[in-house]
Short mmCIF file of C-alpha atoms in Angstrom, two decimals:
data_model
loop_
_atom_site.label_atom_id
_atom_site.label_comp_id
_atom_site.label_asym_id
_atom_site.label_seq_id
_atom_site.Cartn_x
_atom_site.Cartn_y
_atom_site.Cartn_z
CA MET A 7 11.45 34.34 -16.61
CA ALA A 8 11.73 32.26 -13.50
CA ALA A 9 13.33 28.85 -13.45
CA SER A 10 11.06 26.11 -12.21
CA HIS A 11 11.75 22.69 -10.82
CA ARG A 12 9.79 19.69 -9.68
CA PRO A 13 9.00 19.55 -5.97
CA ASP A 14 10.87 16.98 -3.86
CA SER A 15 7.70 14.88 -3.50
CA ASP A 16 7.43 14.53 -7.29
CA ARG A 17 11.08 13.56 -7.60
CA VAL A 18 10.73 10.93 -4.85
CA LEU A 19 7.58 9.47 -6.46
CA ALA A 20 9.36 9.32 -9.82
CA LYS A 21 12.23 7.37 -8.21
CA VAL A 22 9.73 5.02 -6.54
CA ARG A 23 7.96 4.38 -9.84
CA GLN A 24 11.26 3.87 -11.67
CA THR A 25 12.53 1.38 -9.09
CA LEU A 26 9.30 -0.61 -8.94
CA THR A 27 8.82 -0.80 -12.70
CA ALA A 28 12.47 -1.85 -13.05
CA SER A 29 11.71 -4.71 -10.62
CA GLY A 30 8.88 -5.91 -12.88
CA HIS A 31 5.84 -4.27 -11.31
CA ASP A 32 3.09 -2.36 -13.09
CA GLU A 33 1.42 0.69 -11.59
CA ALA A 34 -2.25 0.35 -10.69
CA MET A 35 -4.82 3.01 -9.97
CA THR A 36 -7.74 1.92 -7.80
CA ALA A 37 -10.79 3.73 -6.42
CA SER A 38 -10.63 5.62 -3.12
CA VAL A 39 -13.91 4.10 -1.97
CA ILE A 40 -14.19 0.42 -1.20
CA PRO A 41 -16.80 -2.05 0.13
CA GLU A 42 -17.16 -2.45 3.89
CA LYS A 43 -15.80 -6.03 3.77
CA TRP A 44 -12.54 -4.84 2.16
CA SER A 45 -12.23 -1.99 4.64
CA ASP A 46 -12.53 -4.42 7.54
CA SER A 47 -10.06 -6.92 6.05
CA PHE A 48 -6.84 -4.90 6.45
CA SER A 49 -6.34 -1.54 8.13
CA PRO A 50 -3.02 -1.56 9.97
CA TRP A 51 -2.66 2.23 10.19
CA THR A 52 -5.70 2.86 12.40
CA ASP A 53 -8.31 1.11 14.52
CA SER A 54 -10.86 3.89 13.93
CA PRO A 55 -13.84 3.00 11.76
CA PRO A 56 -13.65 4.24 8.16
CA LEU A 57 -15.40 7.33 6.94
CA VAL A 58 -18.58 6.51 5.04
CA ALA A 59 -19.60 8.41 1.91
CA ASN A 60 -23.17 9.67 1.75
CA THR A 61 -23.45 8.83 -1.94
CA PRO A 62 -21.41 5.80 -3.00
CA MET A 63 -19.33 6.32 -6.13
CA LEU A 64 -19.53 2.61 -6.95
CA GLU A 65 -22.29 0.17 -6.03
CA GLY A 66 -21.55 -1.25 -2.58
CA ALA A 67 -18.37 0.84 -2.22
CA ASP A 68 -19.02 3.59 0.31
CA ARG A 69 -16.01 3.46 2.68
CA LEU A 70 -12.96 5.68 2.21
CA ARG A 71 -10.00 3.30 2.07
CA ARG A 72 -7.68 3.00 5.05
CA SER A 73 -5.32 0.69 3.12
CA LEU A 74 -4.44 0.10 -0.53
CA ILE A 75 -3.92 -3.65 -0.11
CA PRO A 76 -7.53 -4.93 -0.48
CA SER A 77 -7.97 -3.04 -3.78
CA LEU A 78 -4.65 -4.26 -5.16
CA LEU A 79 -5.42 -7.85 -4.16
CA ASP A 80 -8.75 -7.60 -5.98
CA SER A 81 -6.99 -6.20 -9.08
CA ARG A 82 -4.58 -9.11 -8.89
CA ARG A 83 -7.49 -11.58 -8.53
CA ILE A 84 -9.28 -10.13 -11.57
CA ASN A 85 -6.10 -10.28 -13.69
CA GLU A 86 -5.43 -13.88 -12.66
CA SER A 87 -9.03 -14.84 -13.52
CA LEU A 88 -8.39 -13.43 -17.02
CA SER A 89 -5.35 -15.74 -17.37
CA ASN A 90 -2.76 -12.98 -17.20
CA PRO A 91 0.42 -14.93 -16.44
CA VAL A 92 2.28 -12.24 -14.47
CA VAL A 93 0.46 -9.85 -12.14
CA GLU A 94 2.91 -7.71 -10.18
CA LEU A 95 1.26 -4.45 -9.09
CA PHE A 96 2.01 -1.34 -7.06
CA GLU A 97 0.11 1.81 -6.24
CA THR A 98 1.07 5.13 -4.71
CA ALA A 99 -2.05 6.88 -3.46
CA LYS A 100 -3.68 8.37 -0.41
CA VAL A 101 -5.42 6.46 2.34
CA TYR A 102 -7.88 8.26 4.59
CA LEU A 103 -7.31 7.84 8.30
CA PRO A 104 -10.12 9.14 10.53
CA THR A 105 -9.22 11.73 13.18
CA GLN A 106 -11.11 13.50 15.96
CA LYS A 107 -11.66 16.38 13.52
CA GLU A 108 -14.15 16.37 10.66
CA LEU A 109 -11.53 15.77 7.97
CA PRO A 110 -9.38 12.63 7.83
CA ARG A 111 -5.59 12.58 7.74
CA GLU A 112 -4.64 11.88 4.13
CA GLN A 113 -1.55 9.66 4.17
CA LEU A 114 0.34 9.07 0.92
CA THR A 115 1.01 5.34 0.86
CA LEU A 116 2.80 2.81 -1.29
CA ALA A 117 1.51 -0.73 -1.62
CA VAL A 118 2.90 -3.63 -3.66
CA VAL A 119 1.43 -7.06 -4.39
CA SER A 120 3.38 -9.87 -5.95
CA GLY A 121 3.19 -13.57 -6.62
CA ARG A 122 6.92 -13.95 -6.02
CA GLY A 123 6.75 -14.12 -2.24
CA PHE A 124 8.07 -12.54 0.93
CA LEU A 125 11.79 -12.58 0.13
CA HIS A 126 11.30 -11.06 -3.31
CA LEU A 127 9.29 -8.17 -1.88
CA LYS A 128 11.81 -7.68 0.92
CA GLY A 129 14.45 -7.30 -1.79
CA VAL A 130 12.25 -4.81 -3.65
CA VAL A 131 11.86 -2.75 -0.45
CA GLU A 132 15.62 -2.83 0.12
CA SER A 133 16.24 -1.75 -3.50
CA LEU A 134 13.77 1.08 -3.08
CA LEU A 135 15.44 2.27 0.13
CA ASP A 136 18.81 2.12 -1.62
CA ALA A 137 17.49 4.13 -4.59
CA LEU A 138 16.16 6.76 -2.17
CA HIS A 139 19.54 6.89 -0.38
CA VAL A 140 18.13 5.80 2.99
CA GLU A 141 21.18 5.21 5.18
CA LYS A 142 19.55 3.56 8.21
CA PRO A 143 19.08 -0.23 8.11
CA LEU A 144 15.71 -1.85 7.53
CA GLU A 145 14.39 -3.54 10.67
CA LEU A 146 11.86 -6.39 10.56
CA THR A 147 9.78 -7.25 13.61
CA ASP A 148 7.16 -9.97 13.95
CA PHE A 149 3.65 -8.91 12.91
CA GLN A 150 0.39 -10.80 13.17
CA HIS A 151 -2.78 -10.18 11.20
CA ASP A 152 -5.53 -12.49 9.89
CA LEU A 153 -4.89 -11.41 6.28
CA LEU A 154 -1.23 -12.46 6.51
CA ALA A 155 0.28 -15.92 7.00
CA ALA A 156 1.64 -16.62 10.48
CA GLY A 157 5.43 -16.60 10.49
CA HIS A 158 5.52 -14.86 7.09
CA ALA A 159 4.60 -11.33 8.16
CA SER A 160 6.71 -8.47 9.45
CA GLU A 161 6.39 -4.87 10.45
CA LEU A 162 9.04 -2.80 8.68
CA LYS A 163 10.83 -0.07 10.62
CA ILE A 164 13.65 2.35 10.00
CA GLY A 165 15.29 3.92 13.02
CA GLY A 166 12.48 2.56 15.20
CA GLN A 167 9.81 4.34 13.10
CA ARG A 168 7.12 2.30 11.35
CA LEU A 169 7.62 2.17 7.61
CA GLY A 170 5.00 -0.44 6.74
CA PHE A 171 4.17 -4.12 6.62
CA LEU A 172 5.32 -7.09 4.57
CA GLY A 173 3.85 -10.56 4.39
CA ASP A 174 2.42 -13.47 2.46
CA VAL A 175 -1.36 -13.58 2.23
CA SER A 176 -2.85 -16.29 4.44
CA ALA A 177 -5.21 -19.02 3.22
CA ALA A 178 -8.08 -17.20 4.96
CA GLY A 179 -6.98 -13.95 3.29
CA LEU A 180 -7.10 -15.60 -0.12
#
C-alpha cells in the first residue's frame, strides 16, 4: 500500500473555497464559452482576441472566456431578477488566454462578485491572503476600465506582481 495525499493545488483551492464561503459567498459554475459582447466587456489579462469555437455549445456563445467576471455578473443579474435577496458569488475556473501557438494558456482564476462594495471585497481578499499565509503586503494601484467605476477600481499586486483587479461596477457596466 502506498500512502496518498491531495496535491498542493487541491489543498489551496479547498482553503480558498472555505474562506469565501465563510465570508458569505456561494460558489458558481459558469460555462467556458460566452457571447462576443461579454468577451469584449472585460478582459484585463490579455489584449488578444478570444478564441472562437467552431460549433457553439450555447446559442450565441462561441468565444472562450478570457475573464470570469461577465459570466458571474450575469449570474448575479439573473438571481436578482428572481428576487433572491443576497447574491454573493465566486468561481474558481480556467480562463483561456490566446498565445502565438495553437493552444491557449489556461490560467486558473478566481473571481468574486458582491453587492457589498469595494471595501468589503478588499477585506475578503485580505482574509484570503491571510488564510493562505501570504506574508507580503497587498498593494493597490489605480486601475481604469469602462466596466469599473472611476476612482473605485484598483489593480492588486503582491511584491510588484499582478494578482488581479478590484472595483465597483460602473453605471455603463451595469
